[in-house]
mmCIF file of C-alpha atoms in Angstrom:
data_model
loop_
_atom_site.group_PDB
_atom_site.id
_atom_site.type_symbol
_atom_site.label_atom_id
_atom_site.label_comp_id
_atom_site.label_asym_id
_atom_site.label_seq_id
_atom_site.Cartn_x
_atom_site.Cartn_y
_atom_site.Cartn_z
ATOM 1 C CA UNK A 134 166.507 89.415 91.893
ATOM 2 C CA UNK A 135 168.318 88.472 94.880
ATOM 3 C CA UNK A 136 167.915 85.619 96.286
ATOM 4 C CA UNK A 137 167.038 86.594 99.526
ATOM 5 C CA UNK A 138 163.159 86.665 101.081
ATOM 6 C CA UNK A 139 161.707 90.462 100.957
ATOM 7 C CA UNK A 140 160.135 91.715 103.976
ATOM 8 C CA UNK A 141 156.727 92.648 103.884
ATOM 9 C CA UNK A 142 154.976 96.274 104.283
ATOM 10 C CA UNK A 143 153.078 96.211 107.593
ATOM 11 C CA UNK A 144 149.302 95.265 107.745
ATOM 12 C CA UNK A 145 146.451 96.804 109.458
ATOM 13 C CA UNK A 146 145.150 95.137 112.675
ATOM 14 C CA UNK A 147 141.947 93.929 110.386
ATOM 15 C CA UNK A 148 144.210 92.194 107.959
ATOM 16 C CA UNK A 149 146.950 90.727 110.539
ATOM 17 C CA UNK A 150 143.756 89.356 111.931
ATOM 18 C CA UNK A 151 142.083 87.672 108.955
ATOM 19 C CA UNK A 152 145.568 86.006 107.954
ATOM 20 C CA UNK A 153 145.401 83.795 111.310
ATOM 21 C CA UNK A 154 143.804 80.620 112.560
ATOM 22 C CA UNK A 155 142.712 82.313 115.168
ATOM 23 C CA UNK A 156 140.238 84.255 113.114
ATOM 24 C CA UNK A 157 139.162 81.186 110.923
ATOM 25 C CA UNK A 158 138.008 79.596 113.589
ATOM 26 C CA UNK A 159 136.412 81.653 115.147
ATOM 27 C CA UNK A 160 134.324 82.818 112.207
ATOM 28 C CA UNK A 161 133.486 79.074 111.100
ATOM 29 C CA UNK A 162 131.961 77.991 114.735
ATOM 30 C CA UNK A 163 130.025 81.599 114.824
ATOM 31 C CA UNK A 164 128.409 79.946 111.763
ATOM 32 C CA UNK A 165 128.161 76.351 113.246
ATOM 33 C CA UNK A 166 126.755 77.432 116.606
ATOM 34 C CA UNK A 167 123.455 79.601 114.354
ATOM 35 C CA UNK A 168 123.543 76.074 112.056
ATOM 36 C CA UNK A 169 123.264 74.103 115.144
ATOM 37 C CA UNK A 170 120.569 77.065 116.281
ATOM 38 C CA UNK A 171 118.521 76.291 113.071
ATOM 39 C CA UNK A 172 119.198 79.837 112.118
ATOM 40 C CA UNK A 173 121.334 79.325 108.790
ATOM 41 C CA UNK A 174 119.564 79.524 105.160
ATOM 42 C CA UNK A 175 121.828 76.941 103.585
ATOM 43 C CA UNK A 176 122.982 74.179 105.641
ATOM 44 C CA UNK A 177 120.504 72.324 108.705
ATOM 45 C CA UNK A 178 122.943 70.568 110.531
ATOM 46 C CA UNK A 179 121.978 67.168 112.294
ATOM 47 C CA UNK A 180 125.055 66.602 115.498
ATOM 48 C CA UNK A 181 123.531 62.831 115.667
ATOM 49 C CA UNK A 182 124.742 62.466 113.223
ATOM 50 C CA UNK A 183 128.514 62.790 113.963
ATOM 51 C CA UNK A 184 129.046 59.293 115.264
ATOM 52 C CA UNK A 185 128.500 58.045 112.022
ATOM 53 C CA UNK A 186 131.376 60.385 110.550
ATOM 54 C CA UNK A 187 133.871 59.141 113.540
ATOM 55 C CA UNK A 188 132.753 55.763 112.390
ATOM 56 C CA UNK A 189 133.753 55.944 109.200
ATOM 57 C CA UNK A 190 137.131 57.917 109.990
ATOM 58 C CA UNK A 191 137.996 55.165 112.593
ATOM 59 C CA UNK A 192 137.570 52.905 109.945
ATOM 60 C CA UNK A 193 139.461 53.839 106.993
ATOM 61 C CA UNK A 194 142.651 55.018 109.666
ATOM 62 C CA UNK A 195 143.004 51.915 111.313
ATOM 63 C CA UNK A 196 142.620 50.239 108.145
ATOM 64 C CA UNK A 197 144.944 52.463 106.294
ATOM 65 C CA UNK A 198 147.076 52.622 109.685
ATOM 66 C CA UNK A 199 146.898 49.484 111.813
ATOM 67 C CA UNK A 200 149.581 50.948 114.596
ATOM 68 C CA UNK A 201 148.313 54.846 114.086
ATOM 69 C CA UNK A 202 151.582 55.467 112.878
ATOM 70 C CA UNK A 203 149.705 58.333 111.089
ATOM 71 C CA UNK A 204 152.016 61.056 109.241
ATOM 72 C CA UNK A 205 151.217 64.529 108.656
ATOM 73 C CA UNK A 206 148.666 65.250 106.293
ATOM 74 C CA UNK A 207 150.692 66.995 103.638
ATOM 75 C CA UNK A 208 151.617 67.392 99.793
ATOM 76 C CA UNK A 209 154.382 65.043 100.366
ATOM 77 C CA UNK A 210 151.438 61.763 100.901
ATOM 78 C CA UNK A 211 150.707 62.386 97.131
ATOM 79 C CA UNK A 212 154.327 62.403 95.808
ATOM 80 C CA UNK A 213 154.616 58.714 96.693
ATOM 81 C CA UNK A 214 150.689 58.104 95.069
ATOM 82 C CA UNK A 215 150.368 54.294 94.820
ATOM 83 C CA UNK A 216 153.323 53.207 96.917
ATOM 84 C CA UNK A 217 156.134 54.387 94.112
ATOM 85 C CA UNK A 218 158.856 55.798 96.158
ATOM 86 C CA UNK A 219 159.159 59.295 94.279
ATOM 87 C CA UNK A 220 160.625 61.090 97.213
ATOM 88 C CA UNK A 221 163.263 59.065 97.421
ATOM 89 C CA UNK A 222 164.208 59.775 93.991
ATOM 90 C CA UNK A 223 164.158 63.497 94.627
ATOM 91 C CA UNK A 224 166.486 62.895 97.507
ATOM 92 C CA UNK A 225 169.031 60.484 95.783
ATOM 93 C CA UNK A 226 169.311 63.297 93.099
ATOM 94 C CA UNK A 227 169.696 65.593 96.462
ATOM 95 C CA UNK A 228 172.632 63.636 97.392
ATOM 96 C CA UNK A 229 175.746 65.490 98.308
ATOM 97 C CA UNK A 230 173.774 68.676 98.652
ATOM 98 C CA UNK A 231 173.997 71.044 101.889
ATOM 99 C CA UNK A 232 170.731 69.990 104.266
ATOM 100 C CA UNK A 233 169.991 73.866 103.917
ATOM 101 C CA UNK A 234 169.645 73.619 100.317
ATOM 102 C CA UNK A 235 168.029 70.384 100.509
ATOM 103 C CA UNK A 236 165.266 72.457 102.551
ATOM 104 C CA UNK A 237 165.634 74.816 100.269
ATOM 105 C CA UNK A 238 164.845 72.237 97.081
ATOM 106 C CA UNK A 239 162.197 70.537 98.974
ATOM 107 C CA UNK A 240 160.252 73.808 100.004
ATOM 108 C CA UNK A 241 160.510 74.681 96.190
ATOM 109 C CA UNK A 242 158.920 71.520 95.064
ATOM 110 C CA UNK A 243 156.195 71.866 97.690
ATOM 111 C CA UNK A 244 155.145 74.998 97.164
ATOM 112 C CA UNK A 245 155.012 74.976 93.135
ATOM 113 C CA UNK A 246 152.698 71.683 93.766
ATOM 114 C CA UNK A 247 150.788 72.758 96.326
ATOM 115 C CA UNK A 248 149.945 75.906 94.203
ATOM 116 C CA UNK A 249 149.025 73.649 90.916
ATOM 117 C CA UNK A 250 147.012 71.216 93.373
ATOM 118 C CA UNK A 251 143.425 73.386 93.182
ATOM 119 C CA UNK A 252 140.546 70.695 92.045
ATOM 120 C CA UNK A 253 141.169 69.317 88.773
ATOM 121 C CA UNK A 254 137.427 68.410 87.850
ATOM 122 C CA UNK A 255 136.151 64.963 87.176
ATOM 123 C CA UNK A 256 137.839 64.530 83.307
ATOM 124 C CA UNK A 257 141.387 65.236 83.863
ATOM 125 C CA UNK A 258 144.105 61.972 83.866
ATOM 126 C CA UNK A 259 147.868 61.964 84.068
ATOM 127 C CA UNK A 260 150.016 58.999 82.650
ATOM 128 C CA UNK A 261 153.553 58.541 84.218
ATOM 129 C CA UNK A 262 155.653 57.649 81.901
ATOM 130 C CA UNK A 263 156.420 53.658 82.690
ATOM 131 C CA UNK A 264 153.940 53.954 85.406
ATOM 132 C CA UNK A 265 150.002 54.627 86.558
ATOM 133 C CA UNK A 266 147.765 56.700 85.376
ATOM 134 C CA UNK A 267 146.442 59.325 88.260
ATOM 135 C CA UNK A 268 143.594 61.643 88.552
ATOM 136 C CA UNK A 269 142.793 64.229 90.984
ATOM 137 C CA UNK A 270 145.511 65.434 93.961
ATOM 138 C CA UNK A 271 147.400 62.144 92.980
ATOM 139 C CA UNK A 272 147.728 62.814 89.605
ATOM 140 C CA UNK A 273 148.517 66.763 89.882
ATOM 141 C CA UNK A 274 151.137 65.870 92.149
ATOM 142 C CA UNK A 275 153.034 63.212 90.626
ATOM 143 C CA UNK A 276 152.729 65.352 87.498
ATOM 144 C CA UNK A 277 154.487 68.262 89.261
ATOM 145 C CA UNK A 278 156.503 66.198 90.561
ATOM 146 C CA UNK A 279 157.945 65.198 87.036
ATOM 147 C CA UNK A 280 157.857 68.909 85.842
ATOM 148 C CA UNK A 281 160.128 69.623 88.998
ATOM 149 C CA UNK A 282 162.566 66.660 88.409
ATOM 150 C CA UNK A 283 162.922 67.464 84.921
ATOM 151 C CA UNK A 284 164.457 71.147 85.679
ATOM 152 C CA UNK A 285 160.642 72.891 84.119
ATOM 153 C CA UNK A 286 160.567 75.236 87.305
ATOM 154 C CA UNK A 287 164.329 76.290 86.851
ATOM 155 C CA UNK A 288 166.292 78.334 84.866
ATOM 156 C CA UNK A 289 169.420 77.255 85.430
ATOM 157 C CA UNK A 290 170.113 73.658 83.332
ATOM 158 C CA UNK A 291 172.983 72.927 85.218
ATOM 159 C CA UNK A 292 170.335 73.249 88.701
ATOM 160 C CA UNK A 293 167.293 71.628 87.363
ATOM 161 C CA UNK A 294 165.957 70.485 91.120
ATOM 162 C CA UNK A 295 164.611 73.757 92.199
ATOM 163 C CA UNK A 296 162.433 76.439 91.154
ATOM 164 C CA UNK A 297 162.901 80.270 90.685
ATOM 165 C CA UNK A 298 161.446 83.457 89.626
ATOM 166 C CA UNK A 299 162.767 83.668 85.895
ATOM 167 C CA UNK A 300 161.356 80.094 84.943
ATOM 168 C CA UNK A 301 158.255 80.943 86.592
ATOM 169 C CA UNK A 302 157.261 83.840 85.272
ATOM 170 C CA UNK A 303 158.115 82.798 81.553
ATOM 171 C CA UNK A 304 156.336 79.759 82.072
ATOM 172 C CA UNK A 305 154.251 79.697 79.112
ATOM 173 C CA UNK A 306 150.231 78.471 79.354
ATOM 174 C CA UNK A 307 151.177 75.762 76.766
ATOM 175 C CA UNK A 308 154.433 74.471 78.145
ATOM 176 C CA UNK A 309 152.100 74.337 81.492
ATOM 177 C CA UNK A 310 149.428 72.368 79.908
ATOM 178 C CA UNK A 311 152.128 70.348 77.966
ATOM 179 C CA UNK A 312 153.525 69.073 81.619
ATOM 180 C CA UNK A 313 150.070 68.622 82.879
ATOM 181 C CA UNK A 314 149.420 66.665 80.188
ATOM 182 C CA UNK A 315 146.285 68.852 79.454
ATOM 183 C CA UNK A 316 143.947 68.459 75.765
ATOM 184 C CA UNK A 317 141.154 68.831 74.469
ATOM 185 C CA UNK A 318 140.029 65.423 75.505
ATOM 186 C CA UNK A 319 142.024 66.106 79.236
ATOM 187 C CA UNK A 320 140.655 68.754 80.263
ATOM 188 C CA UNK A 321 142.009 70.802 83.480
ATOM 189 C CA UNK A 322 139.619 73.036 85.497
ATOM 190 C CA UNK A 323 141.522 76.068 86.107
ATOM 191 C CA UNK A 324 144.409 76.002 83.913
ATOM 192 C CA UNK A 325 144.249 79.460 83.144
ATOM 193 C CA UNK A 326 144.542 79.958 87.238
ATOM 194 C CA UNK A 327 147.132 78.161 87.858
ATOM 195 C CA UNK A 328 149.217 79.595 85.325
ATOM 196 C CA UNK A 329 148.791 82.789 87.076
ATOM 197 C CA UNK A 330 149.729 81.327 90.578
ATOM 198 C CA UNK A 331 153.025 80.709 88.998
ATOM 199 C CA UNK A 332 153.896 83.831 87.117
ATOM 200 C CA UNK A 333 152.540 85.422 90.366
ATOM 201 C CA UNK A 334 154.914 83.446 92.316
ATOM 202 C CA UNK A 335 157.585 84.793 90.133
ATOM 203 C CA UNK A 336 157.076 88.246 91.034
ATOM 204 C CA UNK A 337 157.045 88.013 94.590
ATOM 205 C CA UNK A 338 159.982 85.540 95.767
ATOM 206 C CA UNK A 339 163.378 85.342 94.273
ATOM 207 C CA UNK A 340 162.527 81.114 94.655
ATOM 208 C CA UNK A 341 160.005 79.712 96.823
ATOM 209 C CA UNK A 342 162.584 77.979 98.910
ATOM 210 C CA UNK A 343 163.861 81.182 100.349
ATOM 211 C CA UNK A 344 160.774 80.650 102.688
ATOM 212 C CA UNK A 345 163.264 77.989 104.827
ATOM 213 C CA UNK A 346 165.844 81.310 104.833
ATOM 214 C CA UNK A 347 163.012 83.383 106.536
ATOM 215 C CA UNK A 348 162.308 81.145 109.085
ATOM 216 C CA UNK A 349 165.386 80.682 110.235
ATOM 217 C CA UNK A 350 166.577 84.097 110.274
ATOM 218 C CA UNK A 351 163.811 83.940 113.654
ATOM 219 C CA UNK A 352 165.418 81.406 115.484
ATOM 220 C CA UNK A 353 165.219 77.418 115.372
ATOM 221 C CA UNK A 354 162.025 76.962 116.302
ATOM 222 C CA UNK A 355 158.809 78.364 114.474
ATOM 223 C CA UNK A 356 154.916 77.761 115.665
ATOM 224 C CA UNK A 357 152.654 76.667 112.981
ATOM 225 C CA UNK A 358 150.362 79.423 113.131
ATOM 226 C CA UNK A 359 153.660 81.979 112.410
ATOM 227 C CA UNK A 360 154.486 79.288 109.664
ATOM 228 C CA UNK A 361 151.251 80.659 107.950
ATOM 229 C CA UNK A 362 151.595 83.940 108.628
ATOM 230 C CA UNK A 363 154.945 83.958 106.676
ATOM 231 C CA UNK A 364 153.136 81.828 103.821
ATOM 232 C CA UNK A 365 150.643 84.547 103.907
ATOM 233 C CA UNK A 366 152.710 87.566 104.132
ATOM 234 C CA UNK A 367 154.877 86.397 101.653
ATOM 235 C CA UNK A 368 152.346 84.973 98.753
ATOM 236 C CA UNK A 369 149.058 86.882 99.500
ATOM 237 C CA UNK A 370 149.944 89.281 96.146
ATOM 238 C CA UNK A 371 149.451 85.843 94.097
ATOM 239 C CA UNK A 372 146.133 85.301 94.585
ATOM 240 C CA UNK A 373 143.811 86.874 91.923
ATOM 241 C CA UNK A 374 141.794 89.883 93.538
ATOM 242 C CA UNK A 375 139.120 89.272 95.749
ATOM 243 C CA UNK A 376 137.765 90.763 99.193
ATOM 244 C CA UNK A 377 139.906 93.745 99.826
ATOM 245 C CA UNK A 378 140.536 94.932 103.356
ATOM 246 C CA UNK A 379 142.659 98.366 103.540
ATOM 247 C CA UNK A 380 144.296 98.063 100.099
ATOM 248 C CA UNK A 381 145.350 94.522 100.817
ATOM 249 C CA UNK A 382 143.533 91.342 98.819
ATOM 250 C CA UNK A 383 142.650 88.925 101.098
ATOM 251 C CA UNK A 384 142.910 85.753 98.962
ATOM 252 C CA UNK A 385 140.672 82.714 100.121
ATOM 253 C CA UNK A 386 138.364 85.011 102.566
ATOM 254 C CA UNK A 387 134.543 85.298 101.996
ATOM 255 C CA UNK A 388 131.676 87.322 103.136
ATOM 256 C CA UNK A 389 128.578 85.553 104.683
ATOM 257 C CA UNK A 390 125.459 87.686 105.592
ATOM 258 C CA UNK A 391 124.825 85.489 108.676
ATOM 259 C CA UNK A 392 127.776 87.600 110.838
ATOM 260 C CA UNK A 393 126.735 90.828 109.386
ATOM 261 C CA UNK A 394 126.280 93.729 106.471
ATOM 262 C CA UNK A 395 128.278 91.600 103.830
ATOM 263 C CA UNK A 396 130.461 94.582 102.552
ATOM 264 C CA UNK A 397 132.060 94.610 106.614
ATOM 265 C CA UNK A 398 134.517 93.502 107.693
ATOM 266 C CA UNK A 399 132.707 91.434 110.668
ATOM 267 C CA UNK A 400 130.917 89.455 107.923
ATOM 268 C CA UNK A 401 133.956 88.212 106.643
ATOM 269 C CA UNK A 402 135.070 84.131 106.586
ATOM 270 C CA UNK A 403 138.888 83.349 106.211
ATOM 271 C CA UNK A 404 139.692 80.054 104.945
ATOM 272 C CA UNK A 405 143.394 79.903 103.560
ATOM 273 C CA UNK A 406 142.545 76.477 101.994
ATOM 274 C CA UNK A 407 145.791 76.029 99.754
ATOM 275 C CA UNK A 408 147.959 78.151 102.221
ATOM 276 C CA UNK A 409 147.218 76.210 105.522
ATOM 277 C CA UNK A 410 147.144 73.016 102.669
ATOM 278 C CA UNK A 411 150.996 74.264 101.935
ATOM 279 C CA UNK A 412 151.666 75.299 105.241
ATOM 280 C CA UNK A 413 151.088 72.022 106.184
ATOM 281 C CA UNK A 414 153.458 70.257 103.595
ATOM 282 C CA UNK A 415 156.259 72.663 104.442
ATOM 283 C CA UNK A 416 156.735 71.042 108.368
ATOM 284 C CA UNK A 417 158.589 67.859 106.968
ATOM 285 C CA UNK A 418 160.802 69.826 104.963
ATOM 286 C CA UNK A 419 161.831 72.417 107.637
ATOM 287 C CA UNK A 420 161.839 69.247 110.783
ATOM 288 C CA UNK A 421 164.712 67.374 108.017
ATOM 289 C CA UNK A 422 166.833 70.576 108.310
ATOM 290 C CA UNK A 423 166.862 70.730 111.863
ATOM 291 C CA UNK A 424 163.758 73.604 112.943
ATOM 292 C CA UNK A 425 160.855 72.709 115.300
ATOM 293 C CA UNK A 426 157.716 73.051 114.082
ATOM 294 C CA UNK A 427 155.327 73.811 117.578
ATOM 295 C CA UNK A 428 151.764 73.837 118.142
ATOM 296 C CA UNK A 429 150.569 72.147 114.898
ATOM 297 C CA UNK A 430 147.064 72.294 116.104
ATOM 298 C CA UNK A 431 147.060 75.753 115.811
ATOM 299 C CA UNK A 432 145.829 75.475 111.654
ATOM 300 C CA UNK A 433 142.693 74.071 111.102
ATOM 301 C CA UNK A 434 141.082 71.775 109.367
ATOM 302 C CA UNK A 435 140.947 71.979 105.093
ATOM 303 C CA UNK A 436 137.643 73.564 103.878
ATOM 304 C CA UNK A 437 137.658 71.511 100.691
ATOM 305 C CA UNK A 438 135.144 68.924 98.937
ATOM 306 C CA UNK A 439 136.795 65.515 100.433
ATOM 307 C CA UNK A 440 136.021 66.923 104.092
ATOM 308 C CA UNK A 441 133.220 68.546 103.149
ATOM 309 C CA UNK A 442 131.292 66.078 101.320
ATOM 310 C CA UNK A 443 132.359 63.402 104.087
ATOM 311 C CA UNK A 444 129.539 65.461 106.310
ATOM 312 C CA UNK A 445 127.180 66.154 103.626
ATOM 313 C CA UNK A 446 127.182 62.588 102.400
ATOM 314 C CA UNK A 447 126.804 60.891 106.041
ATOM 315 C CA UNK A 448 123.953 63.737 106.737
ATOM 316 C CA UNK A 449 125.349 66.155 109.092
ATOM 317 C CA UNK A 450 125.094 68.667 106.962
ATOM 318 C CA UNK A 451 121.967 68.775 104.824
ATOM 319 C CA UNK A 452 121.094 71.163 102.454
ATOM 320 C CA UNK A 453 117.931 72.726 102.488
ATOM 321 C CA UNK A 454 118.230 73.535 98.419
ATOM 322 C CA UNK A 455 118.546 70.807 96.578
ATOM 323 C CA UNK A 456 120.070 72.799 93.800
ATOM 324 C CA UNK A 457 122.889 72.781 95.966
ATOM 325 C CA UNK A 458 123.504 69.269 94.872
ATOM 326 C CA UNK A 459 122.633 69.541 91.211
ATOM 327 C CA UNK A 460 124.392 72.920 90.395
ATOM 328 C CA UNK A 461 128.316 73.865 90.369
ATOM 329 C CA UNK A 462 128.220 77.266 92.294
ATOM 330 C CA UNK A 463 131.628 79.601 92.745
ATOM 331 C CA UNK A 464 133.421 79.884 95.943
ATOM 332 C CA UNK A 465 132.096 83.192 96.479
ATOM 333 C CA UNK A 466 128.620 82.333 96.735
ATOM 334 C CA UNK A 467 126.843 81.895 99.797
ATOM 335 C CA UNK A 468 125.983 78.363 100.232
ATOM 336 C CA UNK A 469 129.714 77.665 99.252
ATOM 337 C CA UNK A 470 130.950 79.809 102.534
ATOM 338 C CA UNK A 471 128.730 78.409 104.756
ATOM 339 C CA UNK A 472 129.553 74.941 103.631
ATOM 340 C CA UNK A 473 133.233 75.321 103.850
ATOM 341 C CA UNK A 474 132.752 77.208 107.072
ATOM 342 C CA UNK A 475 130.436 74.361 108.788
ATOM 343 C CA UNK A 476 133.227 72.145 107.274
ATOM 344 C CA UNK A 477 135.789 73.671 109.424
ATOM 345 C CA UNK A 478 134.465 73.796 112.568
ATOM 346 C CA UNK A 479 133.011 70.297 112.294
ATOM 347 C CA UNK A 480 136.491 68.845 111.534
ATOM 348 C CA UNK A 481 136.954 70.141 115.096
ATOM 349 C CA UNK A 482 134.903 68.355 116.873
ATOM 350 C CA UNK A 483 135.529 65.220 114.704
ATOM 351 C CA UNK A 484 139.390 65.276 116.339
ATOM 352 C CA UNK A 485 138.459 65.550 119.437
ATOM 353 C CA UNK A 486 135.698 62.899 119.375
ATOM 354 C CA UNK A 487 138.342 60.599 117.322
ATOM 355 C CA UNK A 488 141.221 61.411 120.412
ATOM 356 C CA UNK A 489 138.378 60.202 122.839
ATOM 357 C CA UNK A 490 137.507 57.065 120.581
ATOM 358 C CA UNK A 491 141.727 56.043 120.789
ATOM 359 C CA UNK A 492 142.791 57.363 124.412
ATOM 360 C CA UNK A 493 144.617 59.941 122.368
ATOM 361 C CA UNK A 494 145.696 63.637 123.336
ATOM 362 C CA UNK A 495 145.701 66.290 121.003
ATOM 363 C CA UNK A 496 149.665 66.304 121.356
ATOM 364 C CA UNK A 497 149.451 62.534 120.122
ATOM 365 C CA UNK A 498 147.144 63.017 117.252
ATOM 366 C CA UNK A 499 146.984 66.562 115.774
ATOM 367 C CA UNK A 500 144.388 67.420 113.426
ATOM 368 C CA UNK A 501 146.708 67.371 110.521
ATOM 369 C CA UNK A 502 146.968 63.220 111.490
ATOM 370 C CA UNK A 503 143.476 63.137 111.731
ATOM 371 C CA UNK A 504 142.754 64.862 108.096
ATOM 372 C CA UNK A 505 145.605 62.256 107.264
ATOM 373 C CA UNK A 506 143.722 59.217 108.629
ATOM 374 C CA UNK A 507 141.378 60.414 108.708
ATOM 375 C CA UNK A 508 138.723 62.306 107.365
ATOM 376 C CA UNK A 509 139.827 63.147 103.298
ATOM 377 C CA UNK A 510 140.321 59.741 102.771
ATOM 378 C CA UNK A 511 136.999 58.722 104.287
ATOM 379 C CA UNK A 512 135.212 61.521 102.223
ATOM 380 C CA UNK A 513 136.876 59.538 99.032
ATOM 381 C CA UNK A 514 135.305 56.732 100.622
ATOM 382 C CA UNK A 515 131.987 57.567 100.972
ATOM 383 C CA UNK A 516 132.009 59.857 98.001
ATOM 384 C CA UNK A 517 132.931 56.967 95.692
ATOM 385 C CA UNK A 518 130.513 54.392 97.117
ATOM 386 C CA UNK A 519 127.482 56.643 96.631
ATOM 387 C CA UNK A 520 128.364 58.375 92.904
ATOM 388 C CA UNK A 521 130.087 57.217 89.729
ATOM 389 C CA UNK A 522 133.681 58.716 89.789
ATOM 390 C CA UNK A 523 133.576 59.909 93.277
ATOM 391 C CA UNK A 524 132.351 63.156 92.350
ATOM 392 C CA UNK A 525 131.683 64.848 95.736
ATOM 393 C CA UNK A 526 127.923 65.837 96.312
ATOM 394 C CA UNK A 527 128.502 69.443 95.798
ATOM 395 C CA UNK A 528 130.580 71.128 92.908
ATOM 396 C CA UNK A 529 132.546 73.737 93.261
ATOM 397 C CA UNK A 530 133.138 75.827 89.790
ATOM 398 C CA UNK A 531 136.937 76.273 90.676
ATOM 399 C CA UNK A 532 139.388 78.760 88.967
ATOM 400 C CA UNK A 533 142.534 76.753 89.992
ATOM 401 C CA UNK A 534 142.724 78.828 92.777
ATOM 402 C CA UNK A 535 140.937 77.959 96.054
ATOM 403 C CA UNK A 536 139.913 74.079 96.188
#
């Protein structure tokens, strides 16, 4: 396969719109307005409790970043879990390569690592050789980082610090399980789903790092929403078959009956959680290579269990049926769609309130930094205080391709 990104075919206006952050926001805020009016089936919305969320977010932000020098929420924060300077280790091994190739290598790592990052489940752990033991997102980050450094995703032994289609396409379940230290005693949710994404990635791109070339070909700056568009266009075919519109698999897009007949386009709520998480994680390598990523607030908050759990644990979102806190549900089930949509819309409100309390503008404190400061950390902290092991208040039966 040629090491050049391949342009995808045109899609219908409906599909193109559902791939935009504007569509995510519009549909999620529609559901929030219905929730505030008491018209949703699965959750009651208590806006008066938002002040408790803001207090908690500000407390953890000031603890972690006393000078408010907050980095962007991205996969790069997890690579240095525990204060170990793993990214510096990568930089040392990339010393001497061109800025362009360094960017491609970092994009290779970011894309593979994010696609392996869907929820791990409560039992899985990764033990780093000569180091600590890590769970959940940090564990998956460290594990994928070590696999990358060992050349697992490269077909060229002389160039281990890359991911390419040949190596990704031939990656076996046993090799992935070995790299992630999965055993009967150390189970990982959705292992097969993660392998499916690796194989899909190998089919659609010669190497993930060619996303750099695709962006550069269109100029030295890119809006964050356009960057997400590139990610969704290039990686769209890798997602498991879900909702289809005009013969296009939409990925992380699900219907909600409050918006219209569930078989129609008007009922669809796009989230693109992993794709947005990936887009946030591409920003730093691109900027290091001299590109400018503009309008970061064009992206939305991430509808996952830490951000969403924060609103449930602090009483902003109240399940109408206690079953939602007892049984694991599939991402397609309407209570999960509703929870995720309300999370996205409420994150916008929290960000505005946090900025107001700090006297900062959206340019000074974009949503991606509020998440990092921030809501994700607060969600984890509150969950740890509420339940053993920090189990989220609502559990999702993940196949390794959504959360």
